[in-house]
Coordinates of C-alpha atoms and ligand atoms in Angstrom, one line a residue:
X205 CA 7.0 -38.5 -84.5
X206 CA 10.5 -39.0 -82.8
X207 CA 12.3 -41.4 -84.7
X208 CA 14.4 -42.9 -81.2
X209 CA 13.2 -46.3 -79.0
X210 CA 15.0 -46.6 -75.8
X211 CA 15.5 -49.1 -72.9
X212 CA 16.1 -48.1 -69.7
X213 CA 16.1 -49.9 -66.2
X214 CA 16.4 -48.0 -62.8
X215 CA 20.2 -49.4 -61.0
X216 CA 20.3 -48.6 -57.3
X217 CA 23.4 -49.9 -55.6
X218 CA 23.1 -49.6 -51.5
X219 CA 26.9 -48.7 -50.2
X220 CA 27.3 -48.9 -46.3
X221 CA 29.6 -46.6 -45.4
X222 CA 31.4 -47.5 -42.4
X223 CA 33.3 -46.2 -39.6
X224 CA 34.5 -47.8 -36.6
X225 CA 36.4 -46.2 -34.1
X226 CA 39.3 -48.5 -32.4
X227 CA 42.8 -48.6 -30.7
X228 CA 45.7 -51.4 -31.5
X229 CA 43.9 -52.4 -34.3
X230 CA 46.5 -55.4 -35.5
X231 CA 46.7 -56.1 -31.8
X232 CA 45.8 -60.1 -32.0
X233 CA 43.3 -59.1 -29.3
X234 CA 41.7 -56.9 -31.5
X235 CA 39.2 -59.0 -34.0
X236 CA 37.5 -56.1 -35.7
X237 CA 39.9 -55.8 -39.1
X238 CA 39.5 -60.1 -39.0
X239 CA 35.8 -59.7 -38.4
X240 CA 35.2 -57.4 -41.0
X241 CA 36.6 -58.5 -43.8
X242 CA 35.2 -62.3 -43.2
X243 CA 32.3 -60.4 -42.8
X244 CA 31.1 -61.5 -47.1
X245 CA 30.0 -64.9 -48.0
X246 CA 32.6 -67.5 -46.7
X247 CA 35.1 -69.1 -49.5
X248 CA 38.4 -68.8 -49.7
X249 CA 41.1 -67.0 -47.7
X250 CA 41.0 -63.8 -48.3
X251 CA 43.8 -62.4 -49.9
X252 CA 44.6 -58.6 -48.6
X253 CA 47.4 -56.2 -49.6
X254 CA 48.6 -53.5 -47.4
X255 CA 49.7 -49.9 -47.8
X256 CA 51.4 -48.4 -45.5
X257 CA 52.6 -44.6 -45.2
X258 CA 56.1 -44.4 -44.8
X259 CA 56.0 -42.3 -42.1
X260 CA 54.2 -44.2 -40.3
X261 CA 56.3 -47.1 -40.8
X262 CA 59.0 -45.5 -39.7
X263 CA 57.3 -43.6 -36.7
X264 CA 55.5 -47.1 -35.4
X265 CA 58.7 -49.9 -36.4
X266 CA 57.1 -53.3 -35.2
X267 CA 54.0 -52.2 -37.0
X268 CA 54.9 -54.5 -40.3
X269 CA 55.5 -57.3 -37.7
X270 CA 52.5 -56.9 -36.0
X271 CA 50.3 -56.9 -39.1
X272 CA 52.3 -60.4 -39.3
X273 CA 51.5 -61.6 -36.5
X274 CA 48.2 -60.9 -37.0
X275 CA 47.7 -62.6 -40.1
X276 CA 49.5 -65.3 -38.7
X277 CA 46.7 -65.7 -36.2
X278 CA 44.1 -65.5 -38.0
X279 CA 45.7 -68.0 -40.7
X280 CA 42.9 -69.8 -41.8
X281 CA 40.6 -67.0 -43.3
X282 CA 43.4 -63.8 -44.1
X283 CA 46.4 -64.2 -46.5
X284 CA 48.8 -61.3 -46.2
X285 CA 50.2 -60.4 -49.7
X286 CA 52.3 -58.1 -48.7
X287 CA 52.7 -54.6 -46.6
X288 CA 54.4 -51.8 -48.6
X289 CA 55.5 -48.8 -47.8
X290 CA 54.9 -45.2 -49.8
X291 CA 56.1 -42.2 -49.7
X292 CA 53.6 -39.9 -48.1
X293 CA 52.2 -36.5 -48.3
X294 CA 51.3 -34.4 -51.0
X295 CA 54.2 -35.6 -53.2
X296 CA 52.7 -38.7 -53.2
X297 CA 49.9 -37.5 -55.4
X298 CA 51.6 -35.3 -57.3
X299 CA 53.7 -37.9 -58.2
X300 CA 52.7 -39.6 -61.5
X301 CA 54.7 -43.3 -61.4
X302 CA 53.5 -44.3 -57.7
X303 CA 49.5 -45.5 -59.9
X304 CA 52.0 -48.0 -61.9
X305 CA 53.8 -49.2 -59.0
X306 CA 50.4 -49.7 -57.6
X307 CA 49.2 -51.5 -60.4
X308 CA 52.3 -53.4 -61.3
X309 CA 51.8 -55.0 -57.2
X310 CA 47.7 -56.3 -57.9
X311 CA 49.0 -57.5 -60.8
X312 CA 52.2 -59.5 -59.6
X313 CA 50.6 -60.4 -56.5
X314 CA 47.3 -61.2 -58.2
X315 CA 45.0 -59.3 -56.1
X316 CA 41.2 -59.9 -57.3
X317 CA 37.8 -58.7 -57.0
X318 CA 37.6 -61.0 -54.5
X319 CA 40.5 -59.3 -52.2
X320 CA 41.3 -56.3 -50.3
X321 CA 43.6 -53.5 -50.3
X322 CA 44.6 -51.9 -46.8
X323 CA 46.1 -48.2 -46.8
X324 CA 47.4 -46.7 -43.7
X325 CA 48.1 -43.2 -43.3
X326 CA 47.7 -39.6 -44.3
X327 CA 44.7 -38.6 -46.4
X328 CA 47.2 -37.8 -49.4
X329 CA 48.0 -41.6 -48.7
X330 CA 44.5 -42.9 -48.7
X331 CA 43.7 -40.8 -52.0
X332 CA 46.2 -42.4 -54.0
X333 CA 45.6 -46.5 -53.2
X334 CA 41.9 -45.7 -52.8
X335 CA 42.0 -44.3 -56.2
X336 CA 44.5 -47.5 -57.6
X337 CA 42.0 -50.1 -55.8
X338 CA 39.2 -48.4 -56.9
X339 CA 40.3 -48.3 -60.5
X340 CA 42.4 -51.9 -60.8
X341 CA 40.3 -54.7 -61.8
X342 CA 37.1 -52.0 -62.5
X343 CA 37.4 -52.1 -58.7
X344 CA 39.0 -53.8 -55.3
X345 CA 37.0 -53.8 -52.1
X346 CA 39.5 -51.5 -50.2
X347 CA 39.8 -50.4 -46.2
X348 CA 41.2 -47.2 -44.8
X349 CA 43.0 -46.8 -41.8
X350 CA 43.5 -42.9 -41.3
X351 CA 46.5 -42.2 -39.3
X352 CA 45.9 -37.7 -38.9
X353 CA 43.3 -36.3 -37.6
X354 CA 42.4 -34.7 -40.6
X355 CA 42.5 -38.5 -42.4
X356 CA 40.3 -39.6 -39.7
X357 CA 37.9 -36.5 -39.4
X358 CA 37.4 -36.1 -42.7
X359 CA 39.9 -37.2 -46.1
X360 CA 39.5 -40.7 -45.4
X361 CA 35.7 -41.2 -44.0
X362 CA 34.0 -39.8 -47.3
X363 CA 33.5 -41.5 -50.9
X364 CA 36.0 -40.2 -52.9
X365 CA 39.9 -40.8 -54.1
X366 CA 42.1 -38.8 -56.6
X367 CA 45.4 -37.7 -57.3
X368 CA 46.9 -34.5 -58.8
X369 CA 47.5 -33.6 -62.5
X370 CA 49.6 -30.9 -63.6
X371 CA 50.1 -29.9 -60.1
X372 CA 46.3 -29.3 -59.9
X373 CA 44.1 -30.8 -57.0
X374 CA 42.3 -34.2 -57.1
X375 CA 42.1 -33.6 -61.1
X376 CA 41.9 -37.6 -61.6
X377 CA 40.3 -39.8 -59.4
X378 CA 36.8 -41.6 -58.4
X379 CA 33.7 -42.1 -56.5
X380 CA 34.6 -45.1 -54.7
X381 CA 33.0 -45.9 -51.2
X382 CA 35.7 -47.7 -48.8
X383 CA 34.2 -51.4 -48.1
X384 CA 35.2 -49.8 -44.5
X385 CA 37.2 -47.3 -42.4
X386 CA 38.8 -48.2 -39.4
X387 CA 39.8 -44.6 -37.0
X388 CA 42.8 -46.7 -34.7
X389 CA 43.5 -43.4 -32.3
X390 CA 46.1 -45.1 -31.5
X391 CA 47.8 -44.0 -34.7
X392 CA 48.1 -40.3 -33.9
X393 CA 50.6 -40.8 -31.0
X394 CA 53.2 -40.5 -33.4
X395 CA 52.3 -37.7 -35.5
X396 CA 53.8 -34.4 -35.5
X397 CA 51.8 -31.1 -34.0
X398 CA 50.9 -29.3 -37.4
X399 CA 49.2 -32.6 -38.9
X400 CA 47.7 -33.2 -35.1
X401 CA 46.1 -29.6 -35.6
X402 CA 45.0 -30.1 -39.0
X403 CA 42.4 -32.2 -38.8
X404 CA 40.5 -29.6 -36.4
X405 CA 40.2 -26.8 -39.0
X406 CA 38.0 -29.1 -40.9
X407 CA 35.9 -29.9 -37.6
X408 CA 35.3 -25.9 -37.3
X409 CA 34.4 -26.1 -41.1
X410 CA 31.4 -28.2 -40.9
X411 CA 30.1 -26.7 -37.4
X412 CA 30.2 -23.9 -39.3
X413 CA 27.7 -25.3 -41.8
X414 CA 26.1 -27.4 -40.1
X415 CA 26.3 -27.1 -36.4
X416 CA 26.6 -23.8 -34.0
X417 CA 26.5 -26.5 -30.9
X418 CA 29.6 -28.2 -32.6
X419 CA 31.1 -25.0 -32.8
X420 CA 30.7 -23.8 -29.2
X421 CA 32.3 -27.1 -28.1
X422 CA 35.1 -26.6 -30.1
X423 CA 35.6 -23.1 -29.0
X424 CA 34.9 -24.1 -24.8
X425 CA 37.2 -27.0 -25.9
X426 CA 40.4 -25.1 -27.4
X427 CA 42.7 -25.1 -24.8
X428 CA 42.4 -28.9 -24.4
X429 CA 42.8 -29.5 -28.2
X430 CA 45.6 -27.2 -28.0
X431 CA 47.2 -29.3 -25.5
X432 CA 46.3 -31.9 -28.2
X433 CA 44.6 -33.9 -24.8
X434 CA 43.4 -37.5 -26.2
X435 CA 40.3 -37.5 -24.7
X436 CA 39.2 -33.8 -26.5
X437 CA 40.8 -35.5 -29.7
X438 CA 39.2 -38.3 -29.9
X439 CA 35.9 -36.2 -29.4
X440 CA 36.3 -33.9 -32.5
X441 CA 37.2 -36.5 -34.9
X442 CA 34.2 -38.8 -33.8
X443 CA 31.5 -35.5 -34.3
X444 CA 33.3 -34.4 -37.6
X445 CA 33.6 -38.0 -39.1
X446 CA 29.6 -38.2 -37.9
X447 CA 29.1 -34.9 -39.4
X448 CA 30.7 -35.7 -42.9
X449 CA 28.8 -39.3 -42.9
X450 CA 25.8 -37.8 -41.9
X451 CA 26.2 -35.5 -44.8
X452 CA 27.5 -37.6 -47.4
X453 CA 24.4 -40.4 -46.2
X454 CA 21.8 -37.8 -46.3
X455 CA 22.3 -34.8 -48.7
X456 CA 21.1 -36.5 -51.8
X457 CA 24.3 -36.2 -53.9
X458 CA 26.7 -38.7 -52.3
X459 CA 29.4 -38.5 -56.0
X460 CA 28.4 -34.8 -55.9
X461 CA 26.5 -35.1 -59.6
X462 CA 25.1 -31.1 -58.9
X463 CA 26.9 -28.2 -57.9
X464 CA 26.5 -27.4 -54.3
X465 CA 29.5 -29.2 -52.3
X466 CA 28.7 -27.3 -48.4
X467 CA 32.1 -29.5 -47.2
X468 CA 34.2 -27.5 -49.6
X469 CA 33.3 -24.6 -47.8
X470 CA 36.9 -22.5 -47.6
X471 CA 38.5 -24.6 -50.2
X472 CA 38.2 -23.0 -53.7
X473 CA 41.0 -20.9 -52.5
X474 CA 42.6 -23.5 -50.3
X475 CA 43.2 -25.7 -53.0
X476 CA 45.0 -23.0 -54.9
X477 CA 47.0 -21.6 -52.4
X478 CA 48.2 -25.1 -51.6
X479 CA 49.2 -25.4 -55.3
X480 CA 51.0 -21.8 -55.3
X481 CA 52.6 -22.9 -52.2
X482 CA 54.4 -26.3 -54.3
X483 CA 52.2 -27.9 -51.2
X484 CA 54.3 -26.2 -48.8
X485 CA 51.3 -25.5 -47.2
X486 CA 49.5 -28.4 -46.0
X487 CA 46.0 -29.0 -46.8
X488 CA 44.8 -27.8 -43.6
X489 CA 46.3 -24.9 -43.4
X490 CA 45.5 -23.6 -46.6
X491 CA 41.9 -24.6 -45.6
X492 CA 42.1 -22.3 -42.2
X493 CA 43.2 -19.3 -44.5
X494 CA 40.1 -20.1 -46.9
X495 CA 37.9 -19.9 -44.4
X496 CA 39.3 -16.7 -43.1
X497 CA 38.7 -15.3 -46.3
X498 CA 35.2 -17.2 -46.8
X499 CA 34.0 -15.5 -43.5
X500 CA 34.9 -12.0 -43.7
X501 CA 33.7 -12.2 -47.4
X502 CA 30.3 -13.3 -45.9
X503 CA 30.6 -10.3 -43.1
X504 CA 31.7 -7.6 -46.3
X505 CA 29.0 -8.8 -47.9
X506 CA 26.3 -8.2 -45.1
X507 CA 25.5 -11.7 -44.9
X508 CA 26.9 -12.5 -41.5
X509 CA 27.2 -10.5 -38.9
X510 CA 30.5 -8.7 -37.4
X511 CA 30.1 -10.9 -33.5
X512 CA 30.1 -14.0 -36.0
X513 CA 32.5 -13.1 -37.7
X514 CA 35.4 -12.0 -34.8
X515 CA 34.0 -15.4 -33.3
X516 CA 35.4 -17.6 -35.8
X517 CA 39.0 -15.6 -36.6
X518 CA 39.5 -15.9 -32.7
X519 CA 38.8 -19.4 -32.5
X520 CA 41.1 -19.6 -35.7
X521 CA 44.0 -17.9 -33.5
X522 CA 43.0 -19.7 -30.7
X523 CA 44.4 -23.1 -32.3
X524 CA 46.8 -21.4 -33.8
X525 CA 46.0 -21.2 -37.4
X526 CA 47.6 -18.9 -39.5
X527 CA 45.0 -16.6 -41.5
X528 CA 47.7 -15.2 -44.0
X529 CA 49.8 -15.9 -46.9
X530 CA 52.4 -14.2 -48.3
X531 CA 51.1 -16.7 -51.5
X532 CA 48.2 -14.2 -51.3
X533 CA 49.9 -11.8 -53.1
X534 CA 51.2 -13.2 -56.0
X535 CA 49.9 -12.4 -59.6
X536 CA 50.4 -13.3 -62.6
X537 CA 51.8 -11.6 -65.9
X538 CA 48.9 -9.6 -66.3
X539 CA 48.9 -8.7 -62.7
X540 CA 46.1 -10.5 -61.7
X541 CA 46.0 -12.3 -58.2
X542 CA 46.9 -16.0 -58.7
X543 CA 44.6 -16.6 -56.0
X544 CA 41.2 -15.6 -57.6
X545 CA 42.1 -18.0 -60.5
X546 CA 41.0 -20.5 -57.7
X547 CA 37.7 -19.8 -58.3
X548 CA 37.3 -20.6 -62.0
X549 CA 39.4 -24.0 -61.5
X550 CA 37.1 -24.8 -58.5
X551 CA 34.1 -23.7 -61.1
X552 CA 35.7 -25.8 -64.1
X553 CA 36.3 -29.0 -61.0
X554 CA 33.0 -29.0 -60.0
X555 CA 31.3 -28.8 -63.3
X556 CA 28.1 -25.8 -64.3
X557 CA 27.8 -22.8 -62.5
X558 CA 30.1 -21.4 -59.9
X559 CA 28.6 -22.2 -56.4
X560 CA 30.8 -21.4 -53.3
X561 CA 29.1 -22.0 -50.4
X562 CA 29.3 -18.9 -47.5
X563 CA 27.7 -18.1 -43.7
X564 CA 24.5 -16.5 -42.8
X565 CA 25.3 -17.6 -38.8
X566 CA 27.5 -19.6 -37.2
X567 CA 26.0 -23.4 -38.7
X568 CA 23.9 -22.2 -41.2
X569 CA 25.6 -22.0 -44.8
X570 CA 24.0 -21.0 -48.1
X571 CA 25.2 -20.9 -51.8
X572 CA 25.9 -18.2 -53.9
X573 CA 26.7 -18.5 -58.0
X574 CA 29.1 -15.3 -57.9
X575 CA 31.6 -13.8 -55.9
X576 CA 33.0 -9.8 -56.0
X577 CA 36.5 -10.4 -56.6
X578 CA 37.1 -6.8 -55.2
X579 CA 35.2 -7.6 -51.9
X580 CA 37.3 -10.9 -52.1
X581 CA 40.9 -9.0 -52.0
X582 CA 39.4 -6.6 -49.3
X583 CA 38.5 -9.4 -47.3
X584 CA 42.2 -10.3 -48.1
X585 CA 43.8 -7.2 -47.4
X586 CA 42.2 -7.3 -44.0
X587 CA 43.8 -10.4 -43.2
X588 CA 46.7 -9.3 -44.0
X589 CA 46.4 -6.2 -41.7
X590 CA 45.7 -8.8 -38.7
X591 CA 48.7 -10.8 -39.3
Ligands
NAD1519 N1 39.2 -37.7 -50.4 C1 38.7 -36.7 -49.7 O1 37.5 -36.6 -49.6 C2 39.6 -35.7 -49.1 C3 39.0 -34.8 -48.2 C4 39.9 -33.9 -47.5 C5 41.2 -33.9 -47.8 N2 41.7 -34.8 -48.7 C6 43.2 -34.8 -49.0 O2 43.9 -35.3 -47.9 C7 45.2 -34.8 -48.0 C8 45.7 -34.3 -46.7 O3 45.7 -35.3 -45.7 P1 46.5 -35.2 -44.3 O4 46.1 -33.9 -43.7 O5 46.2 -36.4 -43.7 O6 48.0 -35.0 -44.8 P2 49.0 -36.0 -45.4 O7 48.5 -37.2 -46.0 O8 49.8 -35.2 -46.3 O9 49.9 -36.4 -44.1 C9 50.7 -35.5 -43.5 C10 52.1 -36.0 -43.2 O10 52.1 -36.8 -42.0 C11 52.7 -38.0 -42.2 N3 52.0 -39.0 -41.4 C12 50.7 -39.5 -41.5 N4 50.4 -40.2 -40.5 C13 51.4 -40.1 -39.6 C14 51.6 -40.6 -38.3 N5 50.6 -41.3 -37.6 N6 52.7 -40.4 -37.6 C15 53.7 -39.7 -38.2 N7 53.6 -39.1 -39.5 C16 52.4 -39.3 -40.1 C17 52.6 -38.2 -43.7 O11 53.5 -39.1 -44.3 C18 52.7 -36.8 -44.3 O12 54.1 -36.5 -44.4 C19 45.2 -33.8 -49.1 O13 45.8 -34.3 -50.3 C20 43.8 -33.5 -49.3 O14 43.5 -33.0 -50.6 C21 40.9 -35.7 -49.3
ZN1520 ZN1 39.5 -30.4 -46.8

């Protein structure tokens, strides 16, 4: 006879996750940001403090005015607290004082359950406050307004916040649903060509998982996204966002308790090469080169076949991603590649077995628990030969 009693009670918490798609969003015309956030049970004012990527600040100059105005306008249920400004970009999260700045702010500006916390800009941006508000007070209902198009394809439409330890990627952070996410296009008129590309390698990452049609609209699409036209912009964040929602909504493992992560597909290596780089390389382009080396991995191994294969590297050129690293070659003091240690931190990150997720065809992935390091440095080495 077991010698234990328990209790135990199911908890089910339904999240909405939210994202709307806008332009001039602090234009006093524009009531969505108002109407959303005296969207709760009426009370008090609701007190919100904003976030706002240097950068973007700087690239946009009335925006801190606007927001003002804006408040001003709608006086009677929003109370601005106060808009500052961080430093953005990887730094940002590498950097281990900007969580007690945060903090210090909610706490001198008493910010409560009961308010919001607005971040505006890059996904490294969105990372860091989501993971403050999500983490001050046991949690503060927070919005995120993605200003790349990788922030508003994919870092800032999903569940989850972190920052870097040690230098290593999204080592602390959190599960934390925004309350919403508001895409102003608007935003990326300001932001420079590499960050404007970036956000399209993780749109060919989840056609290729999930979506061959996705895919061949990307590739009949390339010269207009090269031309970084608005209108073929606009299009690929709206189907990756839906994509990543869709996922996220759907898969069964929304704060990824398992093993199988399919959105990570090209990223156990991306996020070390980023690190090896000192984040020289941004996160999207270490994500291109992973998932050069994901694909011809999956064509070495026989699972995917050669047309496939030359498909996605040419679409890769085609937008002008670089496929190679000289950060590819590095070992360390044993002389083993830096760049296969990726694979046990991704292992160690997500917790049980290995599971890297590869191609059979062009939008149908599958998992495997074990990857041929040799095949992995051929499929390097052939890289390199192409660049
Ligand atoms: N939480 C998640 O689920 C998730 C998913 C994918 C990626 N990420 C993270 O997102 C980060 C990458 O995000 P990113 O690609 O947006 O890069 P980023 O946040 O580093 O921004 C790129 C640069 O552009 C600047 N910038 C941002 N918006 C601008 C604008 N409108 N005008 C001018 N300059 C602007 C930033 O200050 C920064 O210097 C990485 O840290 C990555 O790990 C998170
Ligand atoms: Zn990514």
């Amino acid at each position: 006879m077991s010698d234990f009693s328990h209790i135990e009670y199911p908890i089910s918490i339904p999240y909405q996750l939210r994202v709307y798609f806008t332009k001039h969003a602090f234009d006093v015309s524009n009531p969505l940001f108002r109407d959303l956030a005296c969207s709760r049970e009426s009370g008090n004012r609701r007190k919100v403090l904003f976030y706002v990527d240097e950068a973007v600040s700087q690239a946009t100059p009335g925006l801190v005015d606007q927001i003002a105005a804006y408040f001003d306008n709608y006086s009677e249920e929003l109370r601005l607290m106060g808009v500052e400004t961080l430093h953005g970009g990887e730094s940002l999260k590498n950097d281990e004082t900007c969580l007690d700045r945060i903090y210090g702010d909610i706490e001198n500006r008493k910010i409560c359950r009961h308010s919001y916390i607005v971040a505006i800009g890059g996904g490294a941006l969105l990372d860091t406050v989501g993971f403050a508000a999500a983490t001050a007070h046991r949690g503060i209902r927070h919005f995120r307004f993605p200003t790349t198009t990788l922030g508003q394809a994919d870092a800032g439409v999903g569940v989850k916040n972190g920052v870097n330890f040690n230098r290593k990627k999204n080592f602390v952070g959190a599960f934390a649903p925004p309350f919403a996410v508001i895409n102003d296009f608007s935003f990326l008129e300001t932001l420079p060509e590499v960050h404007l590309r970036n956000g399209y390698i993780e749109a060919i990452k989840v056609a290729l998982i999930r979506d061959a049609k996705f895919f061949d609209w990307i590739e009949a699409n390339a010269e207009g996204l090269n031309r970084f036209e608005p209108a073929a912009m606009q299009e690929i964040i709206h189907r990756c966002a839906e994509h990543h929602v869709a996922h996220i909504a759907t898969s069964g493992d929304p704060f990824e308790m398992g093993s199988v992560r399919p959105l990570d597909f090209g990223h156990w290596a991306a996020h070390k090469l980023e690190q090896l780089s000192e984040f020289v390389l941004s996160h999207g382009e270490a994500v291109a080169i992973g998932i050069a080396i994901d694909t011809l991995y999956s064509e070495k191994m026989g699972y995917l076949d050669e047309g496939c294969s030359n498909r996605i590297l040419s679409l890769l050129k085609q937008l002008n991603f670089e496929t190679y690293s000289d950060q590819l070659e590095r070992r360390n003091g044993s002389g083993y590649p830096y760049v296969l240690e990726g694979l046990e931190e991704f292992r160690e990150h997500l917790g049980g077995l290995l599971t890297i997720t590869l191609l059979k065809k062009i939008g149908a992935r599958f998992e495997v628990h074990e990857m041929d390091t040799n095949v992995v440095l051929k499929s390097i080495n052939r890289l390199k030969e192409f660049a």
